[in-house]
Tab-separated table of C-alpha atoms in Angstrom:
chain	number	residue	atom	x	y	z
A	1	UNK	CA	80.370	68.647	193.563
A	2	UNK	CA	79.075	71.798	191.968
A	3	UNK	CA	81.526	74.425	190.778
A	4	UNK	CA	81.376	77.802	192.489
A	5	UNK	CA	80.323	79.649	189.333
A	6	UNK	CA	77.324	77.352	188.917
A	7	UNK	CA	76.237	77.965	192.519
A	8	UNK	CA	76.407	81.694	191.901
A	9	UNK	CA	74.509	81.297	188.621
A	10	UNK	CA	71.643	79.478	190.369
A	11	UNK	CA	71.580	81.856	193.334
A	12	UNK	CA	71.335	84.820	190.956
A	13	UNK	CA	68.090	83.380	189.539
A	14	UNK	CA	66.418	84.629	192.721
A	15	UNK	CA	66.572	88.010	190.967
A	16	UNK	CA	64.282	88.946	188.086
A	17	UNK	CA	67.128	90.458	186.035
A	18	UNK	CA	68.969	87.142	185.847
A	19	UNK	CA	65.793	85.137	185.270
A	20	UNK	CA	64.921	87.320	182.280
A	21	UNK	CA	68.476	87.224	180.954
A	22	UNK	CA	68.772	83.422	181.169
A	23	UNK	CA	65.105	82.482	180.677
A	24	UNK	CA	65.359	80.173	183.681
A	25	UNK	CA	63.629	80.052	187.077
A	26	UNK	CA	64.057	78.172	190.346
A	27	UNK	CA	61.566	76.203	192.434
A	28	UNK	CA	62.235	74.467	195.724
A	29	UNK	CA	60.658	71.547	197.575
A	30	UNK	CA	59.950	67.957	196.536
A	31	UNK	CA	56.251	68.381	195.816
A	32	UNK	CA	56.439	71.353	193.479
A	33	UNK	CA	59.552	70.084	191.669
A	34	UNK	CA	57.834	66.738	191.010
A	35	UNK	CA	54.719	68.492	189.770
A	36	UNK	CA	56.706	70.670	187.365
A	37	UNK	CA	58.647	67.609	186.105
A	38	UNK	CA	55.273	66.100	185.171
A	39	UNK	CA	54.201	69.290	183.390
A	40	UNK	CA	54.927	70.639	179.927
A	41	UNK	CA	57.790	72.774	181.272
A	42	UNK	CA	61.313	71.924	180.175
A	43	UNK	CA	63.739	71.061	182.943
A	44	UNK	CA	67.205	72.594	183.026
A	45	UNK	CA	68.682	70.888	186.106
A	46	UNK	CA	67.566	69.384	189.434
A	47	UNK	CA	69.801	69.418	192.505
A	48	UNK	CA	69.094	66.954	195.322
A	49	UNK	CA	70.769	66.324	198.678
A	50	UNK	CA	69.055	62.954	199.058
A	51	UNK	CA	69.129	60.554	196.107
A	52	UNK	CA	66.008	58.779	197.354
A	53	UNK	CA	63.885	61.863	196.739
A	54	UNK	CA	64.309	61.782	192.955
A	55	UNK	CA	65.877	59.094	190.699
A	56	UNK	CA	69.516	60.027	190.380
A	57	UNK	CA	69.926	58.273	187.031
A	58	UNK	CA	68.093	60.960	185.064
A	59	UNK	CA	70.812	62.979	183.355
A	60	UNK	CA	69.472	66.278	184.685
A	61	UNK	CA	69.596	65.248	188.368
A	62	UNK	CA	72.716	66.081	190.355
A	63	UNK	CA	73.505	64.980	193.916
A	64	UNK	CA	74.902	67.843	195.992
A	65	UNK	CA	75.796	68.463	199.635
A	66	UNK	CA	73.547	70.305	202.074
A	67	UNK	CA	76.138	73.073	202.247
A	68	UNK	CA	75.969	73.513	198.471
A	69	UNK	CA	72.170	73.563	198.520
A	70	UNK	CA	72.221	76.203	201.241
A	71	UNK	CA	74.409	78.413	199.056
A	72	UNK	CA	72.084	78.065	196.041
A	73	UNK	CA	68.776	78.302	197.851
A	74	UNK	CA	66.598	81.321	198.499
A	75	UNK	CA	65.149	79.687	201.637
A	76	UNK	CA	66.527	80.016	205.145
A	77	UNK	CA	65.971	76.258	205.604
A	78	UNK	CA	66.347	74.631	202.176
A	79	UNK	CA	64.435	71.432	201.630
A	80	UNK	CA	66.348	68.632	199.838
A	81	UNK	CA	65.481	69.600	196.260
A	82	UNK	CA	66.026	72.635	194.058
A	83	UNK	CA	64.811	72.579	190.469
A	84	UNK	CA	65.734	74.891	187.624
A	85	UNK	CA	63.303	75.097	184.701
A	86	UNK	CA	63.157	77.022	181.432
A	87	UNK	CA	60.743	79.963	181.359
A	88	UNK	CA	58.294	79.067	178.567
A	89	UNK	CA	57.540	81.439	175.701
A	90	UNK	CA	54.071	82.900	176.343
A	91	UNK	CA	51.414	81.597	173.970
A	92	UNK	CA	49.199	83.945	171.931
A	93	UNK	CA	46.299	85.208	174.059
A	94	UNK	CA	43.018	83.409	173.520
A	95	UNK	CA	40.042	85.725	173.938
A	96	UNK	CA	37.436	83.036	173.205
A	97	UNK	CA	37.136	82.416	176.992
A	98	UNK	CA	37.559	84.634	180.067
A	99	UNK	CA	40.921	86.295	180.666
A	100	UNK	CA	42.161	87.929	183.890
A	101	UNK	CA	44.067	91.227	183.568
A	102	UNK	CA	46.219	92.395	186.478
A	103	UNK	CA	46.858	96.131	186.692
A	104	UNK	CA	50.022	96.401	188.815
A	105	UNK	CA	49.417	93.593	191.310
A	106	UNK	CA	52.601	93.809	193.397
A	107	UNK	CA	52.278	91.305	196.220
A	108	UNK	CA	53.813	87.892	195.391
A	109	UNK	CA	51.302	86.024	197.578
A	110	UNK	CA	48.378	87.663	195.770
A	111	UNK	CA	49.874	86.919	192.338
A	112	UNK	CA	50.476	83.268	193.275
A	113	UNK	CA	46.972	82.862	194.680
A	114	UNK	CA	45.415	84.396	191.540
A	115	UNK	CA	47.370	82.017	189.262
A	116	UNK	CA	46.175	79.063	191.367
A	117	UNK	CA	42.585	80.375	191.193
A	118	UNK	CA	42.744	80.658	187.391
A	119	UNK	CA	43.919	77.042	187.233
A	120	UNK	CA	40.981	75.942	189.434
A	121	UNK	CA	38.393	77.906	187.472
A	122	UNK	CA	39.787	76.948	184.065
A	123	UNK	CA	40.895	80.454	183.090
A	124	UNK	CA	43.785	79.778	180.732
A	125	UNK	CA	45.288	83.240	180.327
A	126	UNK	CA	46.447	86.065	182.580
A	127	UNK	CA	47.680	89.410	181.215
A	128	UNK	CA	49.869	91.399	183.602
A	129	UNK	CA	50.928	95.022	183.306
A	130	UNK	CA	54.708	95.373	183.099
A	131	UNK	CA	54.862	96.665	186.686
A	132	UNK	CA	53.128	93.614	188.149
A	133	UNK	CA	55.264	91.251	190.209
A	134	UNK	CA	57.126	88.615	188.158
A	135	UNK	CA	55.261	85.293	188.156
A	136	UNK	CA	58.578	83.414	188.435
A	137	UNK	CA	59.468	85.235	191.657
A	138	UNK	CA	60.146	82.463	194.249
A	139	UNK	CA	57.444	83.777	196.612
A	140	UNK	CA	54.882	83.712	193.797
A	141	UNK	CA	55.835	80.137	192.914
A	142	UNK	CA	55.449	79.109	196.549
A	143	UNK	CA	51.810	80.270	196.464
A	144	UNK	CA	50.926	78.830	193.039
A	145	UNK	CA	51.589	75.168	193.957
A	146	UNK	CA	52.513	74.175	190.404
A	147	UNK	CA	49.646	76.003	188.694
A	148	UNK	CA	52.157	78.262	186.938
A	149	UNK	CA	52.761	75.468	184.412
A	150	UNK	CA	49.086	75.319	183.405
A	151	UNK	CA	48.224	79.000	182.969
A	152	UNK	CA	49.497	81.173	180.102
A	153	UNK	CA	50.894	84.339	181.712
A	154	UNK	CA	51.712	87.286	179.465
A	155	UNK	CA	53.380	90.556	180.539
A	156	UNK	CA	53.034	93.670	178.458
A	157	UNK	CA	51.203	96.871	177.660
A	158	UNK	CA	47.873	96.139	179.351
A	159	UNK	CA	46.192	99.185	177.862
A	160	UNK	CA	47.273	98.394	174.306
A	161	UNK	CA	46.328	94.709	174.510
A	162	UNK	CA	42.918	95.233	176.099
A	163	UNK	CA	42.051	98.270	174.007
A	164	UNK	CA	42.157	96.097	170.910
A	165	UNK	CA	40.806	92.729	172.005
A	166	UNK	CA	37.161	93.200	171.008
A	167	UNK	CA	35.566	91.414	174.001
A	168	UNK	CA	33.581	92.867	176.947
A	169	UNK	CA	35.844	94.415	179.608
A	170	UNK	CA	34.802	94.213	183.277
A	171	UNK	CA	36.617	95.730	186.233
A	172	UNK	CA	36.381	95.313	190.011
A	173	UNK	CA	35.504	98.578	191.787
A	174	UNK	CA	34.191	99.491	195.238
A	175	UNK	CA	31.307	101.421	193.620
A	176	UNK	CA	30.486	99.035	190.754
A	177	UNK	CA	27.168	97.293	190.061
A	178	UNK	CA	26.310	94.374	192.353
A	179	UNK	CA	27.943	91.337	190.754
A	180	UNK	CA	25.072	88.987	191.665
A	181	UNK	CA	22.787	90.675	189.113
A	182	UNK	CA	25.278	90.470	186.274
A	183	UNK	CA	24.657	88.047	183.411
A	184	UNK	CA	28.142	87.275	182.200
A	185	UNK	CA	28.756	86.325	178.600
A	186	UNK	CA	30.876	83.345	177.544
A	187	UNK	CA	33.952	85.488	177.133
A	188	UNK	CA	35.348	88.645	178.613
A	189	UNK	CA	38.193	90.275	180.465
A	190	UNK	CA	38.186	90.940	184.179
A	191	UNK	CA	40.560	93.723	185.256
A	192	UNK	CA	41.782	93.588	188.875
A	193	UNK	CA	43.654	96.564	190.312
A	194	UNK	CA	46.657	97.237	192.475
A	195	UNK	CA	46.483	96.410	196.230
A	196	UNK	CA	46.603	100.024	197.410
A	197	UNK	CA	45.303	102.068	194.477
A	198	UNK	CA	42.835	99.815	192.679
A	199	UNK	CA	42.424	100.001	188.903
A	200	UNK	CA	44.448	102.861	187.363
A	201	UNK	CA	42.738	105.771	185.650
A	202	UNK	CA	44.173	104.901	182.266
A	203	UNK	CA	42.743	101.363	182.484
A	204	UNK	CA	39.450	102.576	183.963
A	205	UNK	CA	38.737	104.367	180.669
A	206	UNK	CA	38.645	100.973	178.882
A	207	UNK	CA	36.229	99.310	181.265
A	208	UNK	CA	32.728	98.800	179.932
A	209	UNK	CA	31.204	97.463	183.147
A	210	UNK	CA	32.248	98.145	186.728
A	211	UNK	CA	31.259	95.416	189.165
A	212	UNK	CA	31.535	95.063	192.928
A	213	UNK	CA	31.075	92.521	195.717
A	214	UNK	CA	28.466	93.740	198.220
A	215	UNK	CA	29.568	94.408	201.770
A	216	UNK	CA	27.395	92.806	204.448
A	217	UNK	CA	29.341	93.861	207.526
A	218	UNK	CA	29.851	97.288	209.136
A	219	UNK	CA	30.867	100.000	206.703
A	220	UNK	CA	34.142	100.381	208.590
A	221	UNK	CA	35.435	97.117	207.081
A	222	UNK	CA	38.454	97.429	204.797
A	223	UNK	CA	38.098	96.515	201.132
A	224	UNK	CA	38.652	92.872	200.245
A	225	UNK	CA	42.174	91.758	199.417
A	226	UNK	CA	42.704	91.527	195.611
A	227	UNK	CA	43.204	87.732	195.668
A	228	UNK	CA	40.014	87.040	197.654
A	229	UNK	CA	38.055	89.472	195.451
A	230	UNK	CA	39.342	87.610	192.377
A	231	UNK	CA	38.254	84.307	193.967
A	232	UNK	CA	34.720	85.563	194.486
A	233	UNK	CA	34.429	87.183	191.041
A	234	UNK	CA	35.782	84.140	189.179
A	235	UNK	CA	33.304	81.990	191.081
A	236	UNK	CA	30.492	84.379	190.076
A	237	UNK	CA	31.535	84.240	186.416
A	238	UNK	CA	31.745	80.438	186.327
A	239	UNK	CA	28.690	79.575	188.435
A	240	UNK	CA	26.430	81.210	185.835
B	1	UNK	CA	63.621	107.190	227.072
B	2	UNK	CA	62.255	103.741	227.652
B	3	UNK	CA	63.794	101.557	230.326
B	4	UNK	CA	65.443	98.341	229.187
B	5	UNK	CA	62.991	96.118	231.025
B	6	UNK	CA	60.066	97.759	229.221
B	7	UNK	CA	61.712	97.207	225.827
B	8	UNK	CA	62.167	93.529	226.670
B	9	UNK	CA	58.562	93.318	227.904
B	10	UNK	CA	57.223	94.685	224.590
B	11	UNK	CA	59.550	92.551	222.472
B	12	UNK	CA	58.394	89.431	224.324
B	13	UNK	CA	54.817	90.118	223.206
B	14	UNK	CA	55.877	88.795	219.785
B	15	UNK	CA	55.498	85.390	221.461
B	16	UNK	CA	52.138	83.832	222.218
B	17	UNK	CA	53.199	82.742	225.723
B	18	UNK	CA	53.793	86.336	226.834
B	19	UNK	CA	50.695	87.650	225.074
B	20	UNK	CA	48.535	85.126	226.933
B	21	UNK	CA	50.275	85.815	230.240
B	22	UNK	CA	49.906	89.607	229.994
B	23	UNK	CA	46.709	89.789	227.920
B	24	UNK	CA	48.400	92.313	225.640
B	25	UNK	CA	49.294	92.348	221.943
B	26	UNK	CA	51.357	94.500	219.605
B	27	UNK	CA	50.506	96.102	216.262
B	28	UNK	CA	52.792	98.171	214.070
B	29	UNK	CA	52.259	100.834	211.432
B	30	UNK	CA	50.374	104.142	211.524
B	31	UNK	CA	47.249	102.984	209.696
B	32	UNK	CA	46.459	99.935	211.817
B	33	UNK	CA	47.346	101.642	215.105
B	34	UNK	CA	45.003	104.537	214.253
B	35	UNK	CA	42.234	102.146	213.298
B	36	UNK	CA	42.574	100.225	216.571
B	37	UNK	CA	42.600	103.493	218.565
B	38	UNK	CA	39.214	104.253	216.990
B	39	UNK	CA	37.887	100.787	217.866
B	40	UNK	CA	36.440	99.367	221.056
B	41	UNK	CA	39.839	97.918	222.035
B	42	UNK	CA	41.556	99.326	225.103
B	43	UNK	CA	44.974	100.861	224.509
B	44	UNK	CA	47.885	100.029	226.820
B	45	UNK	CA	50.622	102.206	225.299
B	46	UNK	CA	51.669	103.715	221.937
B	47	UNK	CA	55.308	104.323	221.056
B	48	UNK	CA	56.146	106.806	218.288
B	49	UNK	CA	59.418	107.985	216.787
B	50	UNK	CA	57.750	110.980	215.147
B	51	UNK	CA	55.432	113.129	217.262
B	52	UNK	CA	53.597	114.358	214.160
B	53	UNK	CA	52.227	110.894	213.481
B	54	UNK	CA	50.083	110.760	216.614
B	55	UNK	CA	49.251	113.533	219.131
B	56	UNK	CA	51.890	113.325	221.814
B	57	UNK	CA	49.700	114.856	224.472
B	58	UNK	CA	47.606	111.743	224.989
B	59	UNK	CA	48.891	110.168	228.204
B	60	UNK	CA	49.403	106.777	226.562
B	61	UNK	CA	51.676	108.074	223.759
B	62	UNK	CA	55.431	107.997	224.341
B	63	UNK	CA	58.103	109.485	222.079
B	64	UNK	CA	61.031	107.104	221.609
B	65	UNK	CA	64.163	106.932	219.465
B	66	UNK	CA	64.421	104.867	216.298
B	67	UNK	CA	66.990	102.671	218.037
B	68	UNK	CA	64.506	101.932	220.831
B	69	UNK	CA	61.744	101.164	218.325
B	70	UNK	CA	64.039	98.783	216.487
B	71	UNK	CA	64.678	96.876	219.716
B	72	UNK	CA	60.944	96.545	220.470
B	73	UNK	CA	59.731	95.814	216.970
B	74	UNK	CA	59.105	92.480	215.283
B	75	UNK	CA	59.768	94.027	211.862
B	76	UNK	CA	63.113	94.228	210.106
B	77	UNK	CA	62.282	97.830	209.124
B	78	UNK	CA	60.018	99.257	211.856
B	79	UNK	CA	57.642	101.979	210.795
B	80	UNK	CA	57.368	104.968	213.201
B	81	UNK	CA	54.589	103.573	215.427
B	82	UNK	CA	54.153	100.564	217.669
B	83	UNK	CA	50.919	100.105	219.579
B	84	UNK	CA	50.215	97.819	222.523
B	85	UNK	CA	46.574	96.950	223.184
B	86	UNK	CA	44.713	94.807	225.695
B	87	UNK	CA	43.446	91.459	224.391
B	88	UNK	CA	39.665	91.663	224.881
B	89	UNK	CA	37.711	88.988	226.723
B	90	UNK	CA	35.846	86.935	224.089
B	91	UNK	CA	32.101	87.538	224.080
B	92	UNK	CA	29.597	84.681	224.363
B	93	UNK	CA	29.072	83.024	220.953
B	94	UNK	CA	25.951	84.142	219.121
B	95	UNK	CA	24.483	81.329	217.031
B	96	UNK	CA	21.571	83.404	215.704
B	97	UNK	CA	23.667	84.229	212.606
B	98	UNK	CA	26.406	82.364	210.704
B	99	UNK	CA	29.592	81.418	212.537
B	100	UNK	CA	32.906	80.291	211.011
B	101	UNK	CA	34.733	77.411	212.724
B	102	UNK	CA	38.433	76.881	211.991
B	103	UNK	CA	39.740	73.363	212.502
B	104	UNK	CA	43.514	73.851	212.964
B	105	UNK	CA	44.147	76.658	210.478
B	106	UNK	CA	47.881	77.210	210.996
B	107	UNK	CA	48.985	79.809	208.459
B	108	UNK	CA	48.935	83.391	209.829
B	109	UNK	CA	48.141	84.882	206.400
B	110	UNK	CA	45.118	82.593	206.003
B	111	UNK	CA	43.861	83.367	209.523
B	112	UNK	CA	44.210	87.113	208.934
B	113	UNK	CA	42.456	86.950	205.578
B	114	UNK	CA	39.571	84.934	207.069
B	115	UNK	CA	39.091	87.480	209.891
B	116	UNK	CA	39.007	90.290	207.316
B	117	UNK	CA	36.484	88.304	205.208
B	118	UNK	CA	34.200	87.783	208.207
B	119	UNK	CA	34.284	91.527	208.846
B	120	UNK	CA	33.327	92.208	205.187
B	121	UNK	CA	30.523	89.660	205.135
B	122	UNK	CA	29.164	90.611	208.568
B	123	UNK	CA	30.028	87.307	210.271
B	124	UNK	CA	30.492	88.356	213.882
B	125	UNK	CA	32.005	85.216	215.399
B	126	UNK	CA	34.863	82.838	214.639
B	127	UNK	CA	35.516	79.708	216.709
B	128	UNK	CA	39.071	78.345	216.456
B	129	UNK	CA	40.348	74.986	217.626
B	130	UNK	CA	43.073	75.354	220.264
B	131	UNK	CA	45.746	74.370	217.727
B	132	UNK	CA	44.835	77.127	215.286
B	133	UNK	CA	47.297	79.993	214.939
B	134	UNK	CA	46.841	82.785	217.507
B	135	UNK	CA	44.834	85.684	216.074
B	136	UNK	CA	47.094	88.176	217.884
B	137	UNK	CA	50.180	86.805	216.131
B	138	UNK	CA	51.819	89.835	214.409
B	139	UNK	CA	51.617	88.187	210.961
B	140	UNK	CA	47.886	87.574	211.432
B	141	UNK	CA	47.346	91.188	212.469
B	142	UNK	CA	49.218	92.370	209.379
B	143	UNK	CA	46.687	90.524	207.158
B	144	UNK	CA	43.541	91.527	209.096
B	145	UNK	CA	43.936	95.305	208.574
B	146	UNK	CA	42.136	96.201	211.809
B	147	UNK	CA	39.253	93.740	211.369
B	148	UNK	CA	40.411	91.883	214.488
B	149	UNK	CA	38.682	94.566	216.593
B	150	UNK	CA	35.290	93.932	214.958
B	151	UNK	CA	35.068	90.127	215.006
B	152	UNK	CA	34.572	88.037	218.165
B	153	UNK	CA	37.248	85.314	218.062
B	154	UNK	CA	36.962	82.430	220.517
B	155	UNK	CA	39.525	79.629	221.001
B	156	UNK	CA	38.503	76.358	222.579
B	157	UNK	CA	37.245	72.818	222.222
B	158	UNK	CA	35.745	73.023	218.730
B	159	UNK	CA	34.132	69.601	219.000
B	160	UNK	CA	32.485	70.341	222.331
B	161	UNK	CA	31.208	73.770	221.311
B	162	UNK	CA	29.827	72.720	217.921
B	163	UNK	CA	28.407	69.431	219.162
B	164	UNK	CA	26.048	71.339	221.441
B	165	UNK	CA	25.127	74.456	219.490
B	166	UNK	CA	21.878	73.246	217.913
B	167	UNK	CA	22.308	74.905	214.496
B	168	UNK	CA	23.025	73.306	211.064
B	169	UNK	CA	26.708	72.427	210.626
B	170	UNK	CA	28.276	72.680	207.151
B	171	UNK	CA	31.816	71.766	206.193
B	172	UNK	CA	34.016	72.393	203.146
B	173	UNK	CA	35.130	69.149	201.464
B	174	UNK	CA	36.571	68.248	198.066
B	175	UNK	CA	33.771	65.706	197.556
B	176	UNK	CA	30.860	67.663	199.014
B	177	UNK	CA	27.625	68.687	197.274
B	178	UNK	CA	27.925	71.550	194.780
B	179	UNK	CA	27.503	74.723	196.838
B	180	UNK	CA	25.520	76.540	194.115
B	181	UNK	CA	22.516	74.265	194.693
B	182	UNK	CA	22.481	74.764	198.446
B	183	UNK	CA	19.710	76.803	200.038
B	184	UNK	CA	21.346	78.134	203.155
B	185	UNK	CA	19.273	78.921	206.231
B	186	UNK	CA	19.588	82.172	208.194
B	187	UNK	CA	22.014	80.638	210.648
B	188	UNK	CA	24.586	77.902	210.647
B	189	UNK	CA	28.206	76.982	211.211
B	190	UNK	CA	30.733	76.605	208.423
B	191	UNK	CA	33.715	74.416	209.340
B	192	UNK	CA	36.926	75.045	207.382
B	193	UNK	CA	39.798	72.576	207.705
B	194	UNK	CA	43.553	72.652	208.067
B	195	UNK	CA	45.681	73.706	205.051
B	196	UNK	CA	47.236	70.280	204.481
B	197	UNK	CA	44.778	67.811	206.007
B	198	UNK	CA	41.367	69.427	205.611
B	199	UNK	CA	38.647	68.874	208.241
B	200	UNK	CA	39.688	66.366	210.934
B	201	UNK	CA	37.870	63.049	211.326
B	202	UNK	CA	36.572	63.946	214.757
B	203	UNK	CA	35.003	67.147	213.397
B	204	UNK	CA	33.745	65.441	210.235
B	205	UNK	CA	31.443	63.318	212.402
B	206	UNK	CA	29.576	66.478	213.463
B	207	UNK	CA	29.007	67.818	209.964
B	208	UNK	CA	25.464	67.562	208.668
B	209	UNK	CA	26.153	68.803	205.143
B	210	UNK	CA	29.389	68.594	203.160
B	211	UNK	CA	29.714	71.263	200.487
B	212	UNK	CA	32.279	71.929	197.773
B	213	UNK	CA	33.265	74.532	195.186
B	214	UNK	CA	33.190	72.999	191.684
B	215	UNK	CA	36.424	72.811	189.746
B	216	UNK	CA	36.254	74.165	186.193
B	217	UNK	CA	39.876	73.711	185.201
B	218	UNK	CA	41.963	70.566	184.555
B	219	UNK	CA	41.658	67.926	187.257
B	220	UNK	CA	45.359	68.306	187.984
B	221	UNK	CA	44.731	71.657	189.730
B	222	UNK	CA	45.525	71.766	193.433
B	223	UNK	CA	42.708	72.342	195.904
B	224	UNK	CA	41.852	75.954	196.680
B	225	UNK	CA	43.690	77.656	199.512
B	226	UNK	CA	41.576	77.725	202.731
B	227	UNK	CA	41.257	81.534	202.732
B	228	UNK	CA	40.062	81.750	199.109
B	229	UNK	CA	37.654	78.838	199.684
B	230	UNK	CA	36.255	80.683	202.722
B	231	UNK	CA	35.853	83.824	200.573
B	232	UNK	CA	33.810	81.944	197.974
B	233	UNK	CA	31.668	80.068	200.518
B	234	UNK	CA	30.886	83.181	202.605
B	235	UNK	CA	29.877	84.949	199.391
B	236	UNK	CA	27.611	81.997	198.505
B	237	UNK	CA	26.001	82.061	201.950
B	238	UNK	CA	25.370	85.823	201.887
B	239	UNK	CA	24.313	86.210	198.239
B	240	UNK	CA	21.292	83.961	198.884
């Protein structure tokens, strides 16, 4: 049985304020919890309603009732396992390879997809402006599928960090140069903008090269979603 | 004032059964409703809570109360406008250009993103297996941003249609040939599989060429999401 205060403590981790304060985050579902247990992340506690799902003998695993899980969970139909992990300290940024910079990306699904893309394309670091959605938000974690443990994600003053990094800075714009003609160097930063407003003016001033993905359909088509644009641009950078 | 039976009729259109029966679908939000009014789609009725948002003099626009909108809407916080449009008859498939085939894509966000991608890359037709998510599902429409009016979407027997189309059939697989080396012809079909299971065995038998997107990160990375994989492959096909 879990004491009431502990249930409240875990439930509060759905909110960024409490995650930051306690340096802990929550993931749900057998697959993702298992993947994070196999990663470099440090586990705080795992709650299971079914002892067959995870070995109960590990000292961090606790068997709880379905009612207790429901009270802790952020899901409307919780799924057997809830894991709590320590938020890792971000590592120093490594500008010897490509880095993605997110200028106020707000949608959790987009953030999660971009983290997963970086994992696939071997991009080890993401810099996020302070107003970007928190990468330990439960909806972000749902879209990352465990990739969050393999990508170094740093929040901070995007302008200050990029202004002083000394590598080529690219940005995605509707009116940029056609990306297919670009010869990318071995390292660089790719700035991706906010869903509604694109790259901010203050960041635009730092961008050395504006690039764009050509449109082949009718000119009435909406811009590409920021996650799909990132997919295409990362593929262009890596394919050489 | 809207009669109770009409409110129930509109609310029911959140469900596929009633959409199919009445050949009508619902979209919400000023931007998308305006875009669909400017498209080739036929309007059935538009409900507004604010007459400044849309001209009230058009005979299909009806001013309603916020309480009435809330009862009709599929959103927890409805947003001033709800539009009802006729589901168009699908056009005959045109195999003279590229066509995307979706083999049981179930996630509304993925379906919506793929429709929007086809619009961007000028792919005019999508064939969906009968078990794919309905493209007039409100969550799909939210992700398409109006593109649904510019892409011909046909549901049916994927195997039967593709088996007899006479153009090259490509499919996305984890173990396919590296897509960068592929010289794509002017026309073809690209089959994208289900989120969890990939392309089905029965469809796999029809595929002439399996292609894949190389992985540059650690081999522990999850596969790419079906919508981001479609983004990258459509870009590869169009970039030439």
